[in-house]
XYZ file of C-alpha atoms in Angstrom:
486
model
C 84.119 -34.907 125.521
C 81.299 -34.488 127.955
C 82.602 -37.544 130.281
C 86.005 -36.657 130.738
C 84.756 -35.959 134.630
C 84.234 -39.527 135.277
C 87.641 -40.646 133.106
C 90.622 -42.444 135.368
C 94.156 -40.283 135.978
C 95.687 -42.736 133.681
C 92.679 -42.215 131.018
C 93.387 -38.597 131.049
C 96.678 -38.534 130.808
C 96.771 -40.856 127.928
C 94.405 -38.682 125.848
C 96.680 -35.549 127.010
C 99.529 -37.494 125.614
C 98.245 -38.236 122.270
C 96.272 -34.877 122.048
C 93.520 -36.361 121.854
C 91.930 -33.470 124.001
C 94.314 -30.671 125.563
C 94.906 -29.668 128.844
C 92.609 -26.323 129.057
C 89.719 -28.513 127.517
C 90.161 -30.473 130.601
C 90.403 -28.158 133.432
C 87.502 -26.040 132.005
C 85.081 -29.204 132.465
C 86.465 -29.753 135.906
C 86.031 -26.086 136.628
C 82.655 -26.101 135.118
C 81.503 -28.797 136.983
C 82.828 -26.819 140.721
C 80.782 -23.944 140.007
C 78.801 -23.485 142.913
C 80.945 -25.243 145.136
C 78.936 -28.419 145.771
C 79.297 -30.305 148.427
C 81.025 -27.414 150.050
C 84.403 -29.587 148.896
C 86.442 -26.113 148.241
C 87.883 -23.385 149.868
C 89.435 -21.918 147.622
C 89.102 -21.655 143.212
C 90.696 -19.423 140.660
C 89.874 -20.090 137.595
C 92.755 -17.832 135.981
C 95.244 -19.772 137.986
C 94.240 -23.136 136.939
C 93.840 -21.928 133.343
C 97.034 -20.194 133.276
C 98.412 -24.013 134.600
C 96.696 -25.480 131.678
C 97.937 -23.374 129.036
C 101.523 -24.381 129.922
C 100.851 -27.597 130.227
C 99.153 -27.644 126.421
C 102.698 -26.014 125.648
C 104.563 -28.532 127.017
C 102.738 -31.202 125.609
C 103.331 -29.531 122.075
C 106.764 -29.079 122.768
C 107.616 -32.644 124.017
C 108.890 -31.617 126.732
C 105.834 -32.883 129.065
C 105.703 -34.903 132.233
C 104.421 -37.895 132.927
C 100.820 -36.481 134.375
C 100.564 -33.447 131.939
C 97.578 -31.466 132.030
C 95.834 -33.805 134.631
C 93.848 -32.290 137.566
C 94.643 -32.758 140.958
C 93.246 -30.922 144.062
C 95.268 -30.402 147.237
C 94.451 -30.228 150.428
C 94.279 -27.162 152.333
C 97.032 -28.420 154.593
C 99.556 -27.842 151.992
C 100.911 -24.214 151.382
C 100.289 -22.867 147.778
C 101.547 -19.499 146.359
C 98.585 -19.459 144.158
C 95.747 -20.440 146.658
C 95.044 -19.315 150.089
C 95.894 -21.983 152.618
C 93.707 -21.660 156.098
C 94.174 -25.305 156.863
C 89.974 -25.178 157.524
C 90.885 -22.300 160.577
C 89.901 -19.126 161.067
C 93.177 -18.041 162.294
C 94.829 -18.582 158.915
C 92.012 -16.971 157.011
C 93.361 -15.460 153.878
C 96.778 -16.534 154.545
C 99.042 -16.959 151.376
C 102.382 -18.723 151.136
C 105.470 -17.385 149.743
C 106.047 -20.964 148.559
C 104.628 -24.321 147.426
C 105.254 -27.357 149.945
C 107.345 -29.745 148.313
C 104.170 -32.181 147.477
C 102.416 -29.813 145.873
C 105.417 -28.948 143.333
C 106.434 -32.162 142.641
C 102.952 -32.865 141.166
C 103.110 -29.632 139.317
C 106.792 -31.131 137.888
C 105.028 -33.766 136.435
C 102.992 -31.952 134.983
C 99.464 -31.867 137.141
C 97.118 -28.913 137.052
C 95.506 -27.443 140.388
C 91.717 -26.967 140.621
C 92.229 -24.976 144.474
C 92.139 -26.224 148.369
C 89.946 -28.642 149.419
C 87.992 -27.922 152.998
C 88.752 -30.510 155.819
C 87.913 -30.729 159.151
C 90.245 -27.720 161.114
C 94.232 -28.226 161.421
C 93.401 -31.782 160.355
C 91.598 -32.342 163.663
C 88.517 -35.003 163.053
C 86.733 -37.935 161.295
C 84.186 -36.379 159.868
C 84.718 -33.376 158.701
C 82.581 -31.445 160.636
C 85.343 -29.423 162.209
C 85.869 -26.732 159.825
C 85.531 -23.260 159.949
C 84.218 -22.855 156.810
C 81.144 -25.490 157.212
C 81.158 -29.264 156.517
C 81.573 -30.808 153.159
C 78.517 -33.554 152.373
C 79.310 -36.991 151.307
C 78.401 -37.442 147.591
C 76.702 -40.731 148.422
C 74.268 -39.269 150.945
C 74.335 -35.374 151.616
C 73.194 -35.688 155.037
C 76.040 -37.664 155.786
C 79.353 -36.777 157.135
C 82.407 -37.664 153.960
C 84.906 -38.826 156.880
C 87.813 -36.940 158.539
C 90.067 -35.055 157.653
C 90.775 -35.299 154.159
C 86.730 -35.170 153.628
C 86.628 -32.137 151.162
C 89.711 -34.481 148.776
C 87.389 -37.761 148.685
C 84.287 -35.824 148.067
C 85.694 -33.866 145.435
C 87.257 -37.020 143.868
C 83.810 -39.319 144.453
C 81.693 -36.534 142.980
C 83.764 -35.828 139.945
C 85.165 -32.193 140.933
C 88.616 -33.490 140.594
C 89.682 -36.690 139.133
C 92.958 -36.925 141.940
C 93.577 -34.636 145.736
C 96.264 -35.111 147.905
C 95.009 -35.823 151.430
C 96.702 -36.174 154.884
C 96.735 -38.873 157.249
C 97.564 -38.517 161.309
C 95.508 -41.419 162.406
C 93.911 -42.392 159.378
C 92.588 -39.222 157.763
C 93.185 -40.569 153.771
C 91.995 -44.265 154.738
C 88.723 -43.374 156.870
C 87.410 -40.553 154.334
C 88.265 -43.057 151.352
C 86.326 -46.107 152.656
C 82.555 -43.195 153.514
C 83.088 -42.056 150.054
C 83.876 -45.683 147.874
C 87.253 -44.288 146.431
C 91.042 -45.142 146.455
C 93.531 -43.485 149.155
C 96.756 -44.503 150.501
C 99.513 -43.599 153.204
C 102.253 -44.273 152.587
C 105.725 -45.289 155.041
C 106.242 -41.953 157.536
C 108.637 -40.115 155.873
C 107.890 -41.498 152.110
C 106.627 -38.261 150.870
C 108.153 -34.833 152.383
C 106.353 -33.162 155.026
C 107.757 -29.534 153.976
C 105.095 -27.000 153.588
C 102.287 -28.870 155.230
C 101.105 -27.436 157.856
C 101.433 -29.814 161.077
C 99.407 -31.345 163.242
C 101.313 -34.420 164.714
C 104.704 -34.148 163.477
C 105.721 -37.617 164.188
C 102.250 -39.093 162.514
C 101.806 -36.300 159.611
C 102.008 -38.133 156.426
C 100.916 -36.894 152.937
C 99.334 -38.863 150.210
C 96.938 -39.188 146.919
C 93.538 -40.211 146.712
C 91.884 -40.977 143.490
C 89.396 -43.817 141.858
C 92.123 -46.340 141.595
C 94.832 -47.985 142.640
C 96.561 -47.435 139.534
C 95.690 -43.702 139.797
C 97.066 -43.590 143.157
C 100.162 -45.189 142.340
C 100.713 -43.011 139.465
C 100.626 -40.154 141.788
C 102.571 -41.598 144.662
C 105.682 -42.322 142.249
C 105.369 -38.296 141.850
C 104.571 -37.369 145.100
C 107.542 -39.190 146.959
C 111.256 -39.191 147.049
C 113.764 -37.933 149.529
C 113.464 -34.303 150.719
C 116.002 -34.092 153.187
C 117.502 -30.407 152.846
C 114.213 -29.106 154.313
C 112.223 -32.089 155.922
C 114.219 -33.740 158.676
C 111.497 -36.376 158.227
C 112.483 -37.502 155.404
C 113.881 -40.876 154.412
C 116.810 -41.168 152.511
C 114.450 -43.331 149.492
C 114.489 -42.366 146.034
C 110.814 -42.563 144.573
C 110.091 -45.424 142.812
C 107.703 -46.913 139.862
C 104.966 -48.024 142.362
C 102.956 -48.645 139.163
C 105.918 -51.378 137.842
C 104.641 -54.415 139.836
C 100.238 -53.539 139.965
C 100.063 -57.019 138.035
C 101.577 -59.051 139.784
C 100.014 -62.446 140.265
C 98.780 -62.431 143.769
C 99.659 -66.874 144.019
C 100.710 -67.652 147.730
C 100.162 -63.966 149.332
C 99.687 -64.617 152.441
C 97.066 -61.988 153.809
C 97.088 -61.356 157.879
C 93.272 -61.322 159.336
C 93.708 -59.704 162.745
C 91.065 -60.587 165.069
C 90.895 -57.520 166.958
C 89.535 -56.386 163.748
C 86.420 -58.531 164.028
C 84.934 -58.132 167.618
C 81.764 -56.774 168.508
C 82.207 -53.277 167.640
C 82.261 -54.027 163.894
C 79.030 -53.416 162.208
C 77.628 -56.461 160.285
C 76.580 -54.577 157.000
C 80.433 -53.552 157.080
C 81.807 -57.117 158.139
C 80.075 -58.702 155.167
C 81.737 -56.424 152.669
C 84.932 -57.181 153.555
C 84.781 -60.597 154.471
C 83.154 -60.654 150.350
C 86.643 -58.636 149.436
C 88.716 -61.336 151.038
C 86.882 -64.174 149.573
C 87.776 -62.725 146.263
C 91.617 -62.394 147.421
C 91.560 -66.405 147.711
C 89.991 -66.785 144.153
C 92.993 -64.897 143.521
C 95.259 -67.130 144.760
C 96.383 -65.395 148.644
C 96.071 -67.119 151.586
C 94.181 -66.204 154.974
C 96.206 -66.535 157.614
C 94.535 -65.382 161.247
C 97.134 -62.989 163.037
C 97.044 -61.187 166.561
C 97.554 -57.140 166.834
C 96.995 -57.541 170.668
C 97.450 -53.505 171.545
C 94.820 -52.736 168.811
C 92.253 -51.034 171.722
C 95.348 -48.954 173.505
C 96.158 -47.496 170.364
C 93.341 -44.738 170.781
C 94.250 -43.724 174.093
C 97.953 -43.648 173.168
C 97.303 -41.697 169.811
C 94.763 -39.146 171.992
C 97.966 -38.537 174.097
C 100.785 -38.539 171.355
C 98.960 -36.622 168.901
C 97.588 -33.659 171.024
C 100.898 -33.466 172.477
C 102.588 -32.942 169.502
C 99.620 -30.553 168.513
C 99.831 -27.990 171.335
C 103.325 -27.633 170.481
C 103.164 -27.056 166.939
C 99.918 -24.810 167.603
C 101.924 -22.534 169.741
C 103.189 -20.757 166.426
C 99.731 -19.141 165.818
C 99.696 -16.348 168.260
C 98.404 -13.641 166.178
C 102.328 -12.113 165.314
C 103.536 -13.284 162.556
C 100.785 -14.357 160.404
C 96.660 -15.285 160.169
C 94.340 -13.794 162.794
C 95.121 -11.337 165.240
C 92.680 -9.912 168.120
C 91.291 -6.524 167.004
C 91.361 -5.163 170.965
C 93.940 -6.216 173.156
C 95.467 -4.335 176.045
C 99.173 -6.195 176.229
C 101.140 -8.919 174.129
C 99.585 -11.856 177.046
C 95.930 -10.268 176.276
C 96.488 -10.477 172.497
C 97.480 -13.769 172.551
C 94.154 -14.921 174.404
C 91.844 -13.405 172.705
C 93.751 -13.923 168.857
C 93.514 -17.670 169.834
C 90.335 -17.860 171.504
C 88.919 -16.200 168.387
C 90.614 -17.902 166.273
C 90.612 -21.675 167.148
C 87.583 -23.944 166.867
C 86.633 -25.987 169.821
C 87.855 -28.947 168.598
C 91.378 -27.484 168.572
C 91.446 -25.840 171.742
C 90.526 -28.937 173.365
C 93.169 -30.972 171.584
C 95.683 -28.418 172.481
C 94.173 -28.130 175.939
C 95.063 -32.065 176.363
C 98.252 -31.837 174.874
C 99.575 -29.231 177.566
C 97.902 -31.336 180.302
C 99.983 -34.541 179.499
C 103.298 -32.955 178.936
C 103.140 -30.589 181.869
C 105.151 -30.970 185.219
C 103.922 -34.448 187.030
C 101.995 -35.496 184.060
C 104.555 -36.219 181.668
C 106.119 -39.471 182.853
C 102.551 -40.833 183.566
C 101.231 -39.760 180.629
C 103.752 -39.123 177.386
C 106.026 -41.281 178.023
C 103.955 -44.263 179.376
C 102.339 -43.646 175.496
C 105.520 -43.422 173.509
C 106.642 -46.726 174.903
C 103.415 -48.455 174.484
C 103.746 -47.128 170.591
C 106.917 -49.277 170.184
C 104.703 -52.091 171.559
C 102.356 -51.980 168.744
C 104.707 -51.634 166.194
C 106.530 -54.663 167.602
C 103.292 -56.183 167.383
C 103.054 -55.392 163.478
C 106.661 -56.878 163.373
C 105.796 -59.984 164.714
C 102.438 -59.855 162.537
C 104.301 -59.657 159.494
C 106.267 -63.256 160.427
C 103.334 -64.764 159.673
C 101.796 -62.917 156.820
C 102.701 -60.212 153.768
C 100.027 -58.071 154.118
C 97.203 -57.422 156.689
C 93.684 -57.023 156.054
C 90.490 -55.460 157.860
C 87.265 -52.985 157.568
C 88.435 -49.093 158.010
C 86.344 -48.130 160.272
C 83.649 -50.052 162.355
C 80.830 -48.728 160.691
C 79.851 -46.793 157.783
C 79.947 -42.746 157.061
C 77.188 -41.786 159.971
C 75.024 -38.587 159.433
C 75.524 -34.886 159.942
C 75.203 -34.284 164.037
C 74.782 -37.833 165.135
C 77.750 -37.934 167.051
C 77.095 -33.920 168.351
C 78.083 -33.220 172.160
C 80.404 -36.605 171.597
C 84.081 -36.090 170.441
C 85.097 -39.800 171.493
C 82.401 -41.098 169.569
C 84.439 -39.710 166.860
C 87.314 -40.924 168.662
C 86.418 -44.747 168.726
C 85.882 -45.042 165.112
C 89.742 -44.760 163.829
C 90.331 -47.712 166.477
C 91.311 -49.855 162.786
C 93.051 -47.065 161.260
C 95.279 -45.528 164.427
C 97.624 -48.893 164.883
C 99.289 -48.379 161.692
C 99.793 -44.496 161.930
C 101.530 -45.108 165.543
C 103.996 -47.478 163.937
C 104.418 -45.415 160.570
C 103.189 -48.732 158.198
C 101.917 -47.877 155.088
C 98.286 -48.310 154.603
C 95.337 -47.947 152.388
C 91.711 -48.306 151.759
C 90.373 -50.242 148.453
C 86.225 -49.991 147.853
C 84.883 -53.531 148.735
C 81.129 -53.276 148.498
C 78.240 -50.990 150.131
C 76.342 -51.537 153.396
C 73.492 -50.181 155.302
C 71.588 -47.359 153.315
C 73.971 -48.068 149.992
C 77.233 -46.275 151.637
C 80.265 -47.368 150.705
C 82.532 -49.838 152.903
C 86.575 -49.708 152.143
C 89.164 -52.720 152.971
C 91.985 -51.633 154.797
C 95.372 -53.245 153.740
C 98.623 -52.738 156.212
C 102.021 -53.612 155.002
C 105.561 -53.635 156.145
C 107.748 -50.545 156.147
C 108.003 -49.612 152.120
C 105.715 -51.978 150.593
C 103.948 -49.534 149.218
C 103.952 -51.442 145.918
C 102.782 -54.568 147.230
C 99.490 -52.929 148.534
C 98.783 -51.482 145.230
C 99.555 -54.387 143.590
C 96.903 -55.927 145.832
C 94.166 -53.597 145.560
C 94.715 -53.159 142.060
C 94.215 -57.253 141.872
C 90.991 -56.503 143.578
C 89.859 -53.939 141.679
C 90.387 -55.881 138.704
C 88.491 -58.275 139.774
C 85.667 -56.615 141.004
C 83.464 -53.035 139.737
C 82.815 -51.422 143.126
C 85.769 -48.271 142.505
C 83.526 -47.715 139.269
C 80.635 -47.215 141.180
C 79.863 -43.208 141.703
C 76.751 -41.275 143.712
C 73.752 -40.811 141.563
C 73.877 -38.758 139.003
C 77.786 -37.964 138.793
């Protein structure tokens, strides 16, 4: 079948279940269609490895003894340790590094069944918005090469929007599934902190890290998210003590009385119009569906990017402090002492986006800084999730754009970093608090890029935001929609 590139998860795995095709036919499209790496979406392939997948997957599925995604590609991010792929986590002081295990995400997709296609490039330790921060070059947005695909999970929603892989895991610290979703018109969702087990990805933020799928569709994504999750708590302390759950149970769900929070911090002047118009379209469709608007008030919305740019960095230089050149990845080639060695392994091996993250992070938790700094941020985190709290009084789910404007091109914001900054002001609330959210395709602004919907809900209501944007996307073709000629 020579369109089983542009077929749903579900699609796939319903043809793998009745045989219709088998499980090596599909990964040898996928893998035919990654040769040459476009888009610069991989950093690592082997073709053996995913074969070698297939095969027992095609055994499995002639056995009977197959799981629920059999034979279905999925890509991970290169955040996620693999034994079978390198994992540089889009650094040069990890290059070449292989792990002696798979992080917990990655095997529970392989338990039910899902084949791997390789790593996925992303902007470096999962530092940026655009993308443009790895080591290994920038992956191009499928809608418009000379674009940026959106940060950090950029190589997993190009790869899914340009039919290299029909699902990726991503990762999102401040909105690094949502933000790369909405540039490149597909599906992604985080869900609750400590939903899916942080074990074996690599860290960033520690007390933001959150894994999750990205993929065409709703239903797709809650197909993988009912694999992905479940407790993990022998070796993530992160976890939550939640069984997984059918998040694709309730996606019908008549949508009669929701009542959908509009936050007006949302809408103010630093909202593009081409982007405002495609969502306001996307909630004008919600009330044909039977929700309800109801205006809401997130009144910390603006103090949630300086509080994340203290939190997260803070939590960065710490976890940072393991890559030193001694155990693992990069090390200097001339040194004089252990103190020199250090230096240089780091200064060699760090991009300049992560040496000024972790240069930031020291600054606020140092002597005389802390107090004024750290903890003046942590409290005014449990402000904004109060203010979600007090949100959700009023309303089931909240509703908004992704990001203010949409994917911007290669270099525009060069010289800039808190140009980068300012545009995960919509997506950065909802990571402090540790609310699940998502991004659903709701139209196309200026120059034909896509434009996502953001919906927020309550702690584990993961369900009732797919249930949502699978209402929406029932209603309405733009998650069909792909980049010319894919």
């Amino acid at each position: 079948m020579s369109d089983l590139h542009n077929l749903s998860v579900k699609a796939l795995a319903t043809l793998l279940q009745t045989k219709e095709v088998s499980a090596v036919e599909v990964a040898t499209r996928f893998l035919a269609r990654m040769g040459g790496n476009p888009h610069n979406a991989f950093l690592d392939i082997d073709s053996e490895v995913t074969l070698a997948q297939a095969r027992a997957s095609d055994a499995k599925l002639a056995g009977g003894t197959a799981g629920p995604l059999e034979g279905v590609p999925v890509a991970h991010k290169d955040v996620f340790v693999t034994r079978d792929f390198a994992t540089t986590a889009g650094s040069k002081i990890l290059s070449g590094y292989r792990s002696p295990f798979d992080a917990t995400v990655v095997q529970r997709l392989r338990t039910a069944g899902m084949v791997s296609l390789g790593k996925l490039n992303c902007d470096e330790f999962a530092m940026g918005s655009a993308n443009e921060n790895s080591a290994y070059g920038p992956v191009q947005n499928p809608w418009d090469t000379a674009r940026v695909p959106g940060g950090s999970s950029g190589g997993s929603a190009a790869a899914v929007a340009a039919g290299l892989a029909p699902a990726a895991t991503g990762t999102d610290t401040g909105g690094s599934i949502r933000q790369p979703a909405s540039f490149c018109g597909i599906t992604g969702i985080k869900p609750t902190y400590g939903r899916a087990s942080r074990y074996g990805m690599i860290a960033y933020a520690s007390s933001l890290d959150q894994a999750g799928p990205m993929a065409r569709s709703a239903e797709d994504c809650a197909l993988l998210l009912s694999a992905m999750c479940g407790a993990d708590l022998d070796r993530d302390s992160t976890s939550l003590d939640m069984p997984s759950e059918d998040f694709a149970a309730s996606l019908n769900n008549s949508l009669e009385g929701l009542r959908i929070g509009i936050p007006k911090e949302f809408f103010g002047e630093g909202l593009a119009p081409d982007v405002r118009a495609a969502v306001d379209s996307a909630l004008r469709e919600y009330e044909k569906l039977g929700a309800k608007l109801v205006p809401i008030s997130l009144p910390r919305t603006e103090l949630s990017i300086p509080v994340y740019y203290i939190i997260a960095p803070a939590e960065a230089s710490s976890n940072l402090s393991r890559f030193d050149g001694v155990k693992f990845g990069h090390r200097a080639k001339d040194y004089t002492d252990l103190v020199d060695m250090y230096k240089k392994t780091r200064a060699e091996g760090f991009g300049n986006e992560v040496k000024r993250r972790i240069m930031t992070g020291a600054y606020v938790l140092s002597h005389g800084y802390y107090d004024a700094y750290y903890l003046q941020a942590q409290k005014i985190r449990r402000m904004i999730a109060d203010d979600f709290q007090n949100a959700f009084k009023e309303c089931d789910v909240i509703a908004g754009p992704v990001a203010p404007s949409v994917a911007w091109k290669f270099g525009e914001n060069a010289g800039d970093p808190v140009a980068d900054y300012l545009a995960d002001i919509f997506t950065l609330p909802a990571s402090l608090a540790g609310l699940p959210g998502m991004s659903v395709p709701a139209g196309f602004g200026a120059g034909g890029m896509p434009v996502g919907l953001q919906l927020i809900g309550n702690y584990f209501k993961e369900a009732q935001l797919l249930n949502a944007a699978h209402r929406l996307q029932q209603a309405t073709d733009f998650h069909l929609r792909k980049p010319e000629g894919i």
